CSV table of C-alpha atoms and ligand atoms in Angstrom, one decimal:
chain,number,residue,atom,x,y,z
Q,1,MET,CA,0.0,-0.1,0.0
Q,2,LYS,CA,1.1,3.6,-1.2
Q,3,GLN,CA,2.0,5.7,2.1
Q,4,HIS,CA,2.4,9.5,2.2
Q,5,THR,CA,3.6,11.8,4.9
Q,6,PHE,CA,2.6,15.3,5.3
Q,7,ASP,CA,2.4,17.9,8.5
Q,8,ILE,CA,-1.2,18.2,7.6
Q,9,ALA,CA,-3.9,16.2,5.7
Q,10,VAL,CA,-7.5,18.4,4.7
Q,11,PHE,CA,-10.2,16.0,3.8
Q,12,GLY,CA,-13.0,18.3,1.5
Q,13,ALA,CA,-12.3,20.4,-1.4
Q,14,GLY,CA,-15.2,22.9,-1.1
Q,15,PRO,CA,-14.7,26.7,0.5
Q,16,ALA,CA,-13.6,25.5,4.0
Q,17,GLY,CA,-11.0,22.5,2.4
Q,18,SER,CA,-9.6,24.6,-0.2
Q,19,GLY,CA,-9.5,27.9,2.0
Q,20,SER,CA,-7.8,25.9,5.2
Q,21,ALA,CA,-5.3,24.1,2.9
Q,22,LEU,CA,-4.0,27.3,1.1
Q,23,PHE,CA,-3.5,29.2,4.3
Q,24,LEU,CA,-1.7,26.4,6.1
Q,25,ALA,CA,0.6,25.8,3.3
Q,26,GLU,CA,1.2,30.1,3.2
Q,27,ALA,CA,2.0,29.1,7.0
Q,28,GLY,CA,4.9,26.6,6.0
Q,29,TYR,CA,3.1,23.2,6.2
Q,30,ARG,CA,3.4,20.5,4.0
Q,31,VAL,CA,-0.1,19.9,3.2
Q,32,ALA,CA,-2.4,17.3,1.6
Q,33,LEU,CA,-5.8,18.2,0.1
Q,34,ILE,CA,-7.9,15.0,-0.1
Q,35,GLU,CA,-11.5,14.9,-1.9
Q,36,GLN,CA,-14.2,12.2,-2.8
Q,37,ARG,CA,-14.9,13.8,-6.2
Q,38,ALA,CA,-12.9,15.4,-9.0
Q,39,PHE,CA,-11.7,18.8,-7.7
Q,40,ALA,CA,-13.2,20.6,-10.4
Q,41,LYS,CA,-16.6,19.2,-8.9
Q,42,ALA,CA,-15.6,19.9,-5.2
Q,43,GLY,CA,-17.9,21.9,-3.0
Q,44,PRO,CA,-20.6,24.1,-4.3
Q,45,SER,CA,-20.9,25.0,-8.4
Q,46,TRP,CA,-24.1,27.1,-8.1
Q,47,VAL,CA,-24.3,31.2,-7.4
Q,48,ASN,CA,-24.0,32.4,-3.7
Q,49,ALA,CA,-24.3,35.6,-2.0
Q,50,VAL,CA,-21.8,36.7,0.3
Q,51,TYR,CA,-20.6,40.0,1.6
Q,52,ALA,CA,-17.6,41.0,-0.4
Q,53,GLU,CA,-16.0,43.2,2.4
Q,54,GLY,CA,-15.2,39.9,4.6
Q,55,PHE,CA,-12.8,38.7,2.1
Q,56,SER,CA,-9.9,41.8,3.1
Q,57,LYS,CA,-10.3,40.6,6.9
Q,58,ILE,CA,-9.3,37.3,6.1
Q,59,GLY,CA,-6.4,38.1,4.0
Q,60,LEU,CA,-8.3,36.7,0.6
Q,61,ARG,CA,-8.6,38.3,-2.8
Q,62,ALA,CA,-12.2,39.3,-3.2
Q,63,PRO,CA,-14.2,37.6,-6.3
Q,64,GLU,CA,-13.4,39.3,-9.7
Q,65,GLY,CA,-14.0,38.7,-12.8
Q,66,ASP,CA,-15.6,35.6,-14.0
Q,67,GLU,CA,-15.8,34.6,-10.3
Q,68,VAL,CA,-18.7,37.5,-9.8
Q,69,GLU,CA,-22.4,37.3,-11.4
Q,70,LEU,CA,-23.3,40.7,-9.7
Q,71,ALA,CA,-22.1,43.0,-7.3
Q,72,ASP,CA,-23.8,45.2,-4.5
Q,73,PHE,CA,-27.2,44.6,-5.6
Q,74,PRO,CA,-30.9,45.9,-4.2
Q,75,VAL,CA,-33.0,43.5,-2.2
Q,76,THR,CA,-36.1,44.0,-1.7
Q,77,PHE,CA,-37.9,41.4,0.9
Q,78,PHE,CA,-41.9,40.7,0.8
Q,79,SER,CA,-44.0,39.0,2.9
Q,80,ALA,CA,-45.4,35.5,1.7
Q,81,ASP,CA,-48.8,37.3,0.3
Q,82,LEU,CA,-46.4,40.4,-1.2
Q,83,ALA,CA,-48.4,43.1,0.6
Q,84,GLU,CA,-45.7,44.0,2.8
Q,85,ARG,CA,-42.1,45.0,1.8
Q,86,LEU,CA,-38.7,46.3,2.6
Q,87,ASP,CA,-36.0,48.0,0.2
Q,88,VAL,CA,-32.6,47.8,1.1
Q,89,ALA,CA,-31.0,50.0,-1.8
Q,90,ALA,CA,-27.5,48.8,-1.7
Q,91,SER,CA,-27.0,45.2,0.0
Q,92,GLY,CA,-23.1,44.7,-0.1
Q,93,PHE,CA,-23.4,41.4,-1.4
Q,94,THR,CA,-21.6,39.9,-4.4
Q,95,ASN,CA,-23.0,37.2,-6.1
Q,96,VAL,CA,-20.3,34.6,-6.2
Q,97,ARG,CA,-19.7,32.2,-9.4
Q,98,MET,CA,-18.5,29.4,-6.4
Q,99,ARG,CA,-16.8,27.1,-9.4
Q,100,PRO,CA,-14.7,29.1,-10.4
Q,101,PHE,CA,-13.8,31.0,-6.9
Q,102,VAL,CA,-13.4,27.4,-5.6
Q,103,ASP,CA,-10.8,26.6,-8.7
Q,104,ARG,CA,-9.3,29.7,-7.7
Q,105,LEU,CA,-8.6,28.9,-3.7
Q,106,GLN,CA,-7.6,25.0,-5.0
Q,107,ARG,CA,-5.0,26.4,-7.9
Q,108,ASP,CA,-3.6,29.1,-5.2
Q,109,ALA,CA,-3.2,26.1,-2.6
Q,110,PHE,CA,-1.4,23.8,-5.2
Q,111,ALA,CA,0.8,27.1,-6.3
Q,112,ALA,CA,1.6,27.4,-2.6
Q,113,GLY,CA,2.7,23.4,-2.5
Q,114,VAL,CA,-0.5,21.8,-1.1
Q,115,VAL,CA,-0.6,17.9,-2.7
Q,116,GLY,CA,-3.8,16.8,-4.3
Q,117,PHE,CA,-5.9,13.9,-4.0
Q,118,ASP,CA,-8.9,13.8,-5.7
Q,119,LEU,CA,-11.5,10.8,-6.2
Q,120,ALA,CA,-10.0,9.8,-2.7
Q,121,ARG,CA,-12.3,8.9,-0.2
Q,122,PHE,CA,-11.8,9.1,3.6
Q,123,GLU,CA,-12.5,5.7,5.0
Q,124,HIS,CA,-11.0,5.5,8.4
Q,125,PHE,CA,-8.4,6.6,11.0
Q,126,THR,CA,-5.4,4.7,12.8
Q,127,LEU,CA,-5.7,5.7,16.4
Q,128,VAL,CA,-2.9,5.6,19.0
Q,129,ALA,CA,-4.0,6.8,22.2
Q,130,ASP,CA,-7.0,8.1,20.7
Q,131,ARG,CA,-5.0,10.1,18.6
Q,132,PRO,CA,-5.5,9.6,14.8
Q,133,VAL,CA,-2.1,9.1,13.3
Q,134,VAL,CA,-2.7,7.9,10.0
Q,135,ALA,CA,-5.7,8.3,7.5
Q,136,ARG,CA,-6.7,5.3,5.0
Q,137,ILE,CA,-8.1,6.9,1.7
Q,138,VAL,CA,-9.4,5.0,-1.6
Q,139,GLN,CA,-8.6,6.7,-4.6
Q,140,GLN,CA,-11.1,5.8,-7.5
Q,141,LYS,CA,-8.9,7.0,-10.8
Q,142,GLU,CA,-11.4,6.3,-13.7
Q,143,GLY,CA,-11.1,2.7,-15.2
Q,144,HIS,CA,-8.8,1.7,-12.2
Q,145,GLU,CA,-9.8,-0.4,-9.5
Q,146,GLY,CA,-9.9,1.5,-6.4
Q,147,GLU,CA,-6.4,2.0,-4.6
Q,148,ALA,CA,-5.8,1.9,-1.2
Q,149,ILE,CA,-3.3,5.0,0.7
Q,150,GLU,CA,-2.0,5.4,4.1
Q,151,ILE,CA,-1.6,9.1,4.8
Q,152,LYS,CA,0.2,10.0,7.7
Q,153,ALA,CA,-0.4,13.4,9.2
Q,154,ARG,CA,-0.2,15.6,12.8
Q,155,LEU,CA,-3.2,17.2,11.8
Q,156,PHE,CA,-6.2,16.2,10.3
Q,157,VAL,CA,-9.0,18.5,9.4
Q,158,ASP,CA,-12.7,17.6,8.6
Q,159,ALA,CA,-13.9,20.1,5.9
Q,160,THR,CA,-16.0,17.3,4.6
Q,161,GLY,CA,-19.4,19.2,4.5
Q,162,ILE,CA,-22.4,18.3,6.6
Q,163,ALA,CA,-21.1,14.7,6.3
Q,164,GLY,CA,-18.6,15.4,8.9
Q,165,SER,CA,-16.8,12.4,8.0
Q,166,LEU,CA,-13.6,12.4,9.9
Q,167,ARG,CA,-15.5,14.3,13.1
Q,168,GLU,CA,-18.0,11.1,12.7
Q,169,GLN,CA,-15.0,8.6,13.8
Q,170,VAL,CA,-13.4,10.6,16.9
Q,171,ALA,CA,-15.0,9.6,20.1
Q,172,ALA,CA,-14.8,13.5,21.3
Q,173,LEU,CA,-16.6,14.7,18.0
Q,174,ARG,CA,-18.7,12.4,17.4
Q,175,LEU,CA,-22.5,14.1,17.5
Q,176,PRO,CA,-25.3,12.3,19.4
Q,177,PRO,CA,-27.7,11.1,17.1
Q,178,ALA,CA,-30.4,13.5,18.2
Q,179,ALA,CA,-28.1,16.4,17.7
Q,180,ALA,CA,-29.5,17.7,14.6
Q,181,GLY,CA,-32.8,17.0,13.8
Q,182,ASP,CA,-34.4,17.7,10.6
Q,183,SER,CA,-36.0,21.3,11.7
Q,184,ASP,CA,-32.2,22.2,12.1
Q,185,LEU,CA,-31.6,21.6,8.4
Q,186,CYS,CA,-32.4,23.5,5.2
Q,187,THR,CA,-32.7,21.9,1.7
Q,188,ALA,CA,-31.8,24.6,-0.7
Q,189,LEU,CA,-32.0,25.1,-4.6
Q,190,GLN,CA,-30.1,27.5,-6.7
Q,191,GLN,CA,-30.4,27.5,-10.1
Q,192,ASN,CA,-30.0,30.0,-13.2
Q,193,CYS,CA,-32.1,29.8,-16.4
Q,194,HIS,CA,-32.5,31.9,-19.5
Q,195,VAL,CA,-35.5,34.5,-19.8
Q,196,THR,CA,-37.5,33.4,-23.1
Q,197,ASP,CA,-39.7,36.3,-22.7
Q,198,PRO,CA,-37.9,39.4,-21.8
Q,199,ALA,CA,-41.4,41.8,-21.8
Q,200,ALA,CA,-43.3,39.5,-19.5
Q,201,ALA,CA,-39.8,39.1,-16.9
Q,202,ALA,CA,-40.4,43.1,-17.3
Q,203,GLU,CA,-43.9,42.9,-16.7
Q,204,PHE,CA,-42.9,40.6,-13.4
Q,205,LEU,CA,-40.8,43.3,-12.1
Q,206,ALA,CA,-42.9,46.1,-12.7
Q,207,ALA,CA,-45.6,44.7,-10.7
Q,208,ARG,CA,-43.3,44.2,-7.7
Q,209,LYS,CA,-42.4,47.7,-8.6
Q,210,VAL,CA,-38.5,46.5,-8.6
Q,211,ALA,CA,-35.7,47.4,-10.9
Q,212,ALA,CA,-34.1,44.3,-12.8
Q,213,GLY,CA,-31.0,43.3,-10.7
Q,214,THR,CA,-32.6,43.8,-7.8
Q,215,LEU,CA,-33.0,40.7,-5.7
Q,216,ILE,CA,-36.6,39.7,-4.8
Q,217,SER,CA,-36.6,38.1,-1.5
Q,218,ILE,CA,-40.1,36.3,-0.6
Q,219,LEU,CA,-40.2,35.3,3.3
Q,220,GLY,CA,-42.3,32.9,4.9
Q,221,THR,CA,-44.3,30.6,2.0
Q,222,GLN,CA,-42.6,27.0,3.4
Q,223,GLY,CA,-42.7,27.9,7.3
Q,224,GLY,CA,-40.9,30.8,8.9
Q,225,PHE,CA,-37.6,30.0,7.8
Q,226,SER,CA,-38.3,29.6,4.3
Q,227,THR,CA,-36.9,31.9,1.7
Q,228,LEU,CA,-37.8,32.0,-2.6
Q,229,SER,CA,-35.6,34.6,-4.1
Q,230,VAL,CA,-35.7,35.9,-7.6
Q,231,GLN,CA,-33.3,37.8,-9.1
Q,232,ILE,CA,-33.7,38.7,-13.0
Q,233,SER,CA,-30.4,40.2,-14.8
Q,234,PRO,CA,-30.1,43.7,-15.7
Q,235,ASP,CA,-30.5,43.1,-19.2
Q,236,LEU,CA,-33.6,41.2,-18.6
Q,237,SER,CA,-31.5,38.0,-20.3
Q,238,GLY,CA,-31.2,35.6,-17.3
Q,239,VAL,CA,-32.8,34.8,-14.0
Q,240,GLY,CA,-31.4,33.0,-10.9
Q,241,ILE,CA,-33.8,31.2,-8.3
Q,242,LEU,CA,-32.8,30.4,-5.4
Q,243,ALA,CA,-35.4,28.9,-2.9
Q,244,GLY,CA,-34.6,27.1,0.6
Q,245,SER,CA,-37.1,25.9,3.3
Q,246,ILE,CA,-36.7,23.7,6.7
Q,247,LYS,CA,-36.7,20.2,5.9
Q,248,GLU,CA,-40.3,18.9,7.1
Q,249,ALA,CA,-42.3,16.7,5.3
Q,250,ARG,CA,-45.3,19.7,5.4
Q,251,PHE,CA,-43.0,21.8,3.4
Q,252,LEU,CA,-42.1,21.8,0.0
Q,253,THR,CA,-38.4,21.4,-0.8
Q,254,GLY,CA,-35.9,24.1,-2.2
Q,255,THR,CA,-36.3,22.0,-5.5
Q,256,GLN,CA,-39.7,22.0,-5.1
Q,257,MET,CA,-40.3,25.6,-4.9
Q,258,VAL,CA,-38.0,26.1,-7.6
Q,259,LYS,CA,-40.0,23.9,-9.9
Q,260,LYS,CA,-43.2,25.3,-9.0
Q,261,PHE,CA,-42.0,29.1,-9.5
Q,262,CYS,CA,-40.8,28.0,-12.7
Q,263,GLU,CA,-43.8,26.0,-13.6
Q,264,GLU,CA,-45.9,29.3,-12.8
Q,265,HIS,CA,-43.8,31.7,-14.8
Q,266,PRO,CA,-43.9,30.7,-18.6
Q,267,TRP,CA,-41.2,33.4,-19.4
Q,268,ILE,CA,-38.4,31.1,-17.6
Q,269,GLY,CA,-36.7,29.4,-20.1
Q,270,ALA,CA,-34.2,26.4,-20.1
Q,271,LYS,CA,-31.7,25.7,-17.1
Q,272,ILE,CA,-27.9,27.1,-17.4
Q,273,HIS,CA,-26.9,25.5,-14.3
Q,274,SER,CA,-28.5,24.3,-10.7
Q,275,GLY,CA,-27.4,22.8,-7.7
Q,276,GLY,CA,-28.3,22.1,-4.5
Q,277,GLY,CA,-28.2,20.5,-1.0
Q,278,THR,CA,-28.7,20.5,2.6
Q,279,ILE,CA,-27.5,23.2,4.9
Q,280,PRO,CA,-26.6,22.7,8.6
Q,281,LEU,CA,-28.7,25.3,10.5
Q,282,ARG,CA,-27.7,24.3,14.0
Q,283,HIS,CA,-25.3,26.8,16.4
Q,284,PRO,CA,-21.6,25.8,15.7
Q,285,LEU,CA,-20.5,22.7,17.1
Q,286,HIS,CA,-19.5,23.5,21.1
Q,287,ARG,CA,-16.4,20.7,20.4
Q,288,LEU,CA,-14.5,21.8,17.3
Q,289,THR,CA,-11.1,20.2,18.0
Q,290,ALA,CA,-9.7,17.1,19.6
Q,291,PRO,CA,-5.9,16.0,19.4
Q,292,GLY,CA,-5.2,15.7,16.2
Q,293,VAL,CA,-8.1,16.6,14.4
Q,294,ALA,CA,-9.7,20.1,13.4
Q,295,VAL,CA,-13.1,20.5,12.1
Q,296,VAL,CA,-14.2,23.6,9.9
Q,297,GLY,CA,-16.8,24.5,7.6
Q,298,ASN,CA,-20.2,22.9,7.4
Q,299,ALA,CA,-18.8,19.9,8.9
Q,300,ALA,CA,-18.6,22.0,12.2
Q,301,ASN,CA,-22.1,23.8,11.4
Q,302,GLN,CA,-20.1,27.1,10.9
Q,303,VAL,CA,-23.4,28.8,9.2
Q,304,PHE,CA,-25.2,31.8,9.5
Q,305,SER,CA,-28.2,30.2,10.0
Q,306,VAL,CA,-30.5,33.0,9.7
Q,307,HIS,CA,-29.9,33.0,5.9
Q,308,GLY,CA,-28.0,29.8,5.5
Q,309,SER,CA,-24.9,31.5,4.7
Q,310,GLY,CA,-21.3,29.1,5.1
Q,311,VAL,CA,-19.0,30.5,2.5
Q,312,MET,CA,-18.0,33.5,4.6
Q,313,PRO,CA,-17.9,32.0,7.7
Q,314,SER,CA,-15.9,28.5,6.9
Q,315,LEU,CA,-13.3,30.7,5.3
Q,316,GLN,CA,-13.1,33.0,8.4
Q,317,ALA,CA,-12.5,29.3,10.1
Q,318,ALA,CA,-9.8,28.7,7.8
Q,319,ARG,CA,-8.6,31.4,8.7
Q,320,LEU,CA,-8.4,31.5,12.5
Q,321,LEU,CA,-7.1,27.6,12.3
Q,322,ALA,CA,-3.9,28.4,10.3
Q,323,ASN,CA,-3.2,31.6,12.7
Q,324,ALA,CA,-3.8,29.2,15.4
Q,325,VAL,CA,-1.3,26.4,14.3
Q,326,ALA,CA,1.3,28.5,12.6
Q,327,ASP,CA,5.0,28.0,14.1
Q,328,ALA,CA,3.7,25.0,16.3
Q,329,ALA,CA,6.0,22.5,16.8
Q,330,ASP,CA,3.2,20.0,16.3
Q,331,PRO,CA,0.3,21.6,14.9
Q,332,GLY,CA,-2.2,18.9,16.0
Q,333,ASP,CA,-1.7,19.2,20.0
Q,334,GLU,CA,-4.4,19.6,21.7
Q,335,ALA,CA,-3.5,22.8,23.2
Q,336,VAL,CA,-2.2,24.3,19.9
Q,337,LEU,CA,-5.8,23.3,18.6
Q,338,TRP,CA,-7.2,24.7,21.2
Q,339,ARG,CA,-6.1,28.1,20.3
Q,340,TYR,CA,-8.4,27.7,17.2
Q,341,ALA,CA,-11.5,26.7,18.9
Q,342,SER,CA,-11.3,29.5,21.5
Q,343,ALA,CA,-10.7,32.5,19.1
Q,344,PHE,CA,-13.7,31.2,16.6
Q,345,GLN,CA,-15.7,30.6,20.1
Q,346,GLN,CA,-15.3,33.8,21.2
Q,347,SER,CA,-15.6,36.0,18.0
Q,348,LEU,CA,-17.5,34.1,14.9
Q,349,GLY,CA,-19.3,31.1,17.5
Q,350,ALA,CA,-20.8,33.8,19.7
Q,351,LEU,CA,-22.2,35.8,16.6
Q,352,LEU,CA,-23.5,32.6,14.8
Q,353,ALA,CA,-24.9,30.9,18.1
Q,354,SER,CA,-26.8,34.3,18.9
Q,355,TYR,CA,-28.6,34.7,15.7
Q,356,ASP,CA,-29.3,30.9,15.4
Q,357,LEU,CA,-31.8,32.3,18.6
Q,358,PHE,CA,-33.4,34.1,16.3
Q,359,ARG,CA,-33.4,32.0,12.9
Q,360,ARG,CA,-35.8,29.2,15.8
Q,361,PHE,CA,-37.9,31.8,16.7
Q,362,SER,CA,-38.7,32.8,13.0
Q,363,GLN,CA,-39.1,29.4,11.6
Q,364,ASN,CA,-41.7,28.9,13.8
Q,365,LEU,CA,-44.0,31.8,12.7
Q,366,THR,CA,-46.5,31.6,10.1
Q,367,SER,CA,-46.6,33.2,7.3
Q,368,ALA,CA,-49.0,35.9,8.6
Q,369,GLU,CA,-46.9,36.5,11.5
Q,370,ILE,CA,-43.8,36.9,9.4
Q,371,ALA,CA,-46.1,39.9,7.7
Q,372,LYS,CA,-46.5,40.9,10.8
Q,373,MET,CA,-42.9,41.5,11.5
Q,374,PHE,CA,-43.2,43.5,8.4
Q,375,ARG,CA,-46.0,45.6,9.4
Q,376,TYR,CA,-44.5,46.3,12.8
Q,377,GLY,CA,-41.2,47.7,11.8
Q,378,LEU,CA,-39.1,44.9,13.4
Q,379,MET,CA,-38.5,43.7,9.7
Q,380,ASN,CA,-36.1,46.7,9.3
Q,381,GLU,CA,-33.3,48.0,7.3
Q,382,ALA,CA,-31.0,48.0,9.9
Q,383,MET,CA,-31.5,44.8,11.2
Q,384,MET,CA,-31.7,43.2,7.4
Q,385,LEU,CA,-28.1,45.0,7.0
Q,386,ALA,CA,-27.0,43.5,10.6
Q,387,GLY,CA,-28.2,40.2,8.9
Q,388,ILE,CA,-26.3,40.5,5.6
Q,389,ARG,CA,-23.2,41.8,7.2
Q,390,GLN,CA,-23.1,39.1,9.6
Q,391,VAL,CA,-22.7,41.6,12.6
Q,392,MET,CA,-25.1,41.8,15.8
Q,393,PRO,CA,-27.8,44.0,15.7
Q,394,GLU,CA,-27.3,47.1,17.3
Q,395,PRO,CA,-29.6,47.0,21.0
Q,396,SER,CA,-31.8,49.7,20.0
Q,397,LEU,CA,-33.3,47.5,17.3
Q,398,THR,CA,-34.3,44.7,20.0
Q,399,SER,CA,-35.4,47.4,22.7
Q,400,GLY,CA,-36.4,50.4,20.6
Q,401,LEU,CA,-39.9,52.1,19.5
Q,402,SER,CA,-40.8,49.6,17.1
Q,403,MET,CA,-40.6,47.1,20.2
Q,404,LEU,CA,-42.6,49.0,22.3
Q,405,ALA,CA,-45.3,49.9,19.6
Q,406,THR,CA,-45.4,46.1,19.0
Q,407,GLY,CA,-45.9,45.4,23.1
Q,408,VAL,CA,-48.8,47.6,22.6
Q,409,ARG,CA,-50.2,46.1,19.9
Q,410,ASP,CA,-50.4,42.7,19.6
Q,411,PRO,CA,-48.5,41.7,23.7
Q,412,LEU,CA,-48.3,38.1,23.1
Q,413,PHE,CA,-46.2,38.4,19.6
Q,414,ALA,CA,-44.4,40.6,21.6
Q,415,ALA,CA,-43.1,38.8,24.5
Q,416,ALA,CA,-42.3,35.6,22.6
Q,417,LEU,CA,-40.0,37.9,20.3
Q,418,VAL,CA,-38.5,39.6,23.4
Q,419,ARG,CA,-38.0,36.5,25.2
Q,420,SER,CA,-36.1,34.9,22.1
Q,421,LEU,CA,-34.5,38.2,21.6
Q,422,ALA,CA,-33.5,39.0,24.8
Q,423,ARG,CA,-31.3,35.7,25.2
Q,424,MET,CA,-29.2,37.1,21.8
Q,425,PRO,CA,-26.8,38.9,24.1
Q,426,LEU,CA,-26.3,36.7,26.8
Q,427,VAL,CA,-25.6,33.9,24.5
Q,428,TYR,CA,-23.2,36.2,22.9
Q,429,LEU,CA,-21.6,36.9,26.2
Q,430,HIS,CA,-21.0,33.3,27.0
Q,431,TYR,CA,-19.3,32.6,23.8
Q,432,GLN,CA,-17.1,35.4,24.4
Q,433,ASN,CA,-16.2,33.4,27.6
Q,434,PHE,CA,-15.2,30.1,26.0
Q,435,PRO,CA,-12.1,28.6,28.0
Q,436,GLU,CA,-9.1,29.8,26.5
Q,437,VAL,CA,-7.2,26.5,27.6
Q,438,PRO,CA,-8.6,23.1,27.6
Q,439,ASP,CA,-9.6,22.5,30.8
Q,440,LYS,CA,-12.2,19.7,30.9
Q,441,LYS,CA,-14.1,20.8,33.7
Q,442,LYS,CA,-14.6,24.2,32.9
Q,443,PHE,CA,-15.3,22.9,29.3
Q,444,ALA,CA,-17.9,21.2,30.7
Q,445,GLY,CA,-19.6,23.9,32.7
Q,446,TRP,CA,-19.6,26.2,29.7
Q,447,VAL,CA,-21.5,23.4,27.3
Q,448,ALA,CA,-23.7,23.0,30.1
Q,449,TYR,CA,-24.6,27.2,30.7
Q,450,ALA,CA,-24.7,27.1,26.5
Q,451,LYS,CA,-27.2,24.2,26.9
Q,452,ARG,CA,-29.2,26.0,29.5
Q,453,LEU,CA,-29.4,29.3,27.2
Q,454,GLY,CA,-30.8,27.1,24.2
Q,455,VAL,CA,-27.8,27.0,22.1
U,501,FAD,C1,-28.0,25.9,-2.8
U,501,FAD,C2,-27.6,26.4,-1.8
U,501,FAD,C3,-27.3,27.6,-1.8
U,501,FAD,C4,-26.8,28.6,-1.0
U,501,FAD,N1,-26.7,30.1,-0.7
U,501,FAD,C5,-25.6,30.2,-0.2
U,501,FAD,C6,-25.5,31.6,-0.3
U,501,FAD,O1,-25.7,32.4,-0.7
U,501,FAD,N2,-24.4,32.2,0.5
U,501,FAD,C7,-23.4,31.6,1.3
U,501,FAD,O2,-22.5,31.8,1.9
U,501,FAD,N3,-23.7,30.0,1.4
U,501,FAD,C8,-24.4,29.5,0.8
U,501,FAD,N4,-25.2,27.8,1.1
U,501,FAD,C9,-24.7,27.4,1.7
U,501,FAD,C10,-22.7,27.2,1.2
U,501,FAD,O3,-22.7,26.6,0.0
U,501,FAD,C11,-21.9,26.2,2.4
U,501,FAD,O4,-22.1,26.8,3.5
U,501,FAD,C12,-20.5,26.0,2.0
U,501,FAD,O5,-20.4,25.3,0.7
U,501,FAD,C13,-19.7,25.0,3.0
U,501,FAD,O6,-18.4,25.0,2.8
U,501,FAD,P1,-17.6,23.7,2.6
U,501,FAD,O7,-16.5,23.7,2.2
U,501,FAD,O8,-17.8,23.0,4.5
U,501,FAD,O9,-18.9,22.3,2.8
U,501,FAD,P2,-18.9,21.8,1.3
U,501,FAD,O10,-18.9,22.8,0.2
U,501,FAD,O11,-20.0,20.8,1.2
U,501,FAD,O12,-17.8,21.0,0.9
U,501,FAD,C14,-17.0,19.9,1.2
U,501,FAD,C15,-16.3,18.7,0.6
U,501,FAD,O13,-15.8,17.4,0.7
U,501,FAD,C16,-16.1,16.6,0.1
U,501,FAD,N5,-16.5,15.3,0.8
U,501,FAD,C17,-17.5,14.7,1.9
U,501,FAD,N6,-16.9,13.5,2.5
U,501,FAD,C18,-15.8,13.1,1.9
U,501,FAD,C19,-15.0,12.3,2.4
U,501,FAD,N7,-15.3,11.2,2.8
U,501,FAD,N8,-13.7,12.2,1.5
U,501,FAD,C20,-13.3,12.9,0.9
U,501,FAD,N9,-14.0,14.1,0.5
U,501,FAD,C21,-15.3,14.4,1.0
U,501,FAD,C22,-17.4,16.6,-0.7
U,501,FAD,O14,-17.3,16.0,-2.3
U,501,FAD,C23,-17.4,18.5,-0.7
U,501,FAD,O15,-16.6,18.6,-2.1
U,501,FAD,C24,-26.0,27.7,0.0
U,501,FAD,C25,-26.0,25.9,0.1
U,501,FAD,C26,-27.1,25.4,-0.6
U,501,FAD,C27,-26.9,24.0,-1.1
């Protein structure tokens, strides 16, 4: 059997894995990147909206050229019955074509010295005193028998997406079976199509009083969490449709929502591309590392759950991991990896977990209650921009005039909202107090209190 030795082996070549491999190679490590599909098919292949300002903060060139479909467009949010609306003039979102973007991350990683193994699936670990030291992979090149290969490394990074393939083989990281129920998963599909009748597309926009290029986001047609977004290109030649809903039998799936919308609008023509999958919505994993293993991206639930956005959080996590292990004699050492866990939980973890309370509150709302959020001014521009930029909302948003007005008009609804929002700053504070060092007792106490706060 072939054997290779690296400092670090990263599994999964989506944004989290390709970004991690790049940053870790730039930090001077000998890195392997292992992907079960062909590299050219790894990770998302559709269009994702990403808040572009984040890239400079993690030292990554922002998407450019053919990686960008459209930048800084307006967004109009609608209630399900289209009766209520909220216009956000400049969202700061960039529609990123993920295929060329992930290709670039991989190219830069290989140029930095990363060694790639594609069509190669993680099988299992060899453990020494509970620490993985060798990963066995099986590489299945076209027309050949699968070849087993042993990868020896001091750190194994799980960036295998929602599968969490490595995580599930490490006792300290394995999720209990009930940890992620279907109500914490979103099924989503993004599809781009030609527009066959530009005049009819223009009528569709005129009826909603929005300009071409605006992202129309209809909230709550399939339960409180769901969204159906439609964006007709400025030249009326194409349309992008994104739909997502909670993975429960009573709701249409993202795929069904897109299909239904296309059938109802005959001006939508042939599909250009589409892609989809399941997005984990639950707060980030409490435990992100074990000796010899770190988890990043969807595998760690590092997703801004309110709108199911995982691209920027996974790249931010990749950067924090590379910073934490830089210059370490053993990048898989428990205390070294804990620096990544604490840096993540104290910053991004605090944000993602706080917002997850709001996601859970809003997904239980009916379409009519979502419409109330618009009417009462609770769904306002500042709140939506905080969500897009992935920052905490200003305290005035949760204790301000609109909240008071809601309390007067609809005390029961206001009470439920306050119960949920009031915990957000508590959760944020608690995550900021994530233990700095791997102290079992302190960590257990931290987890217990997080659970009491509902995250
Ligand atoms: C339809 C849709 C729309 C979305 N829209 C947005 C958006 O607008 N903005 C945004 O920020 N996010 C969006 N997301 C979420 C975003 O795409 C994910 O959060 C992001 O891709 C996560 O990256 P990742 O690298 O962690 O995982 P993935 O992209 O899932 O990559 C994991 C990789 O690991 C590989 N792998 C799995 N198992 C193994 C194994 N055993 N061995 C080797 N390799 C393995 C997989 O083949 C895959 O290539 C959307 C998701 C969907 C489905």
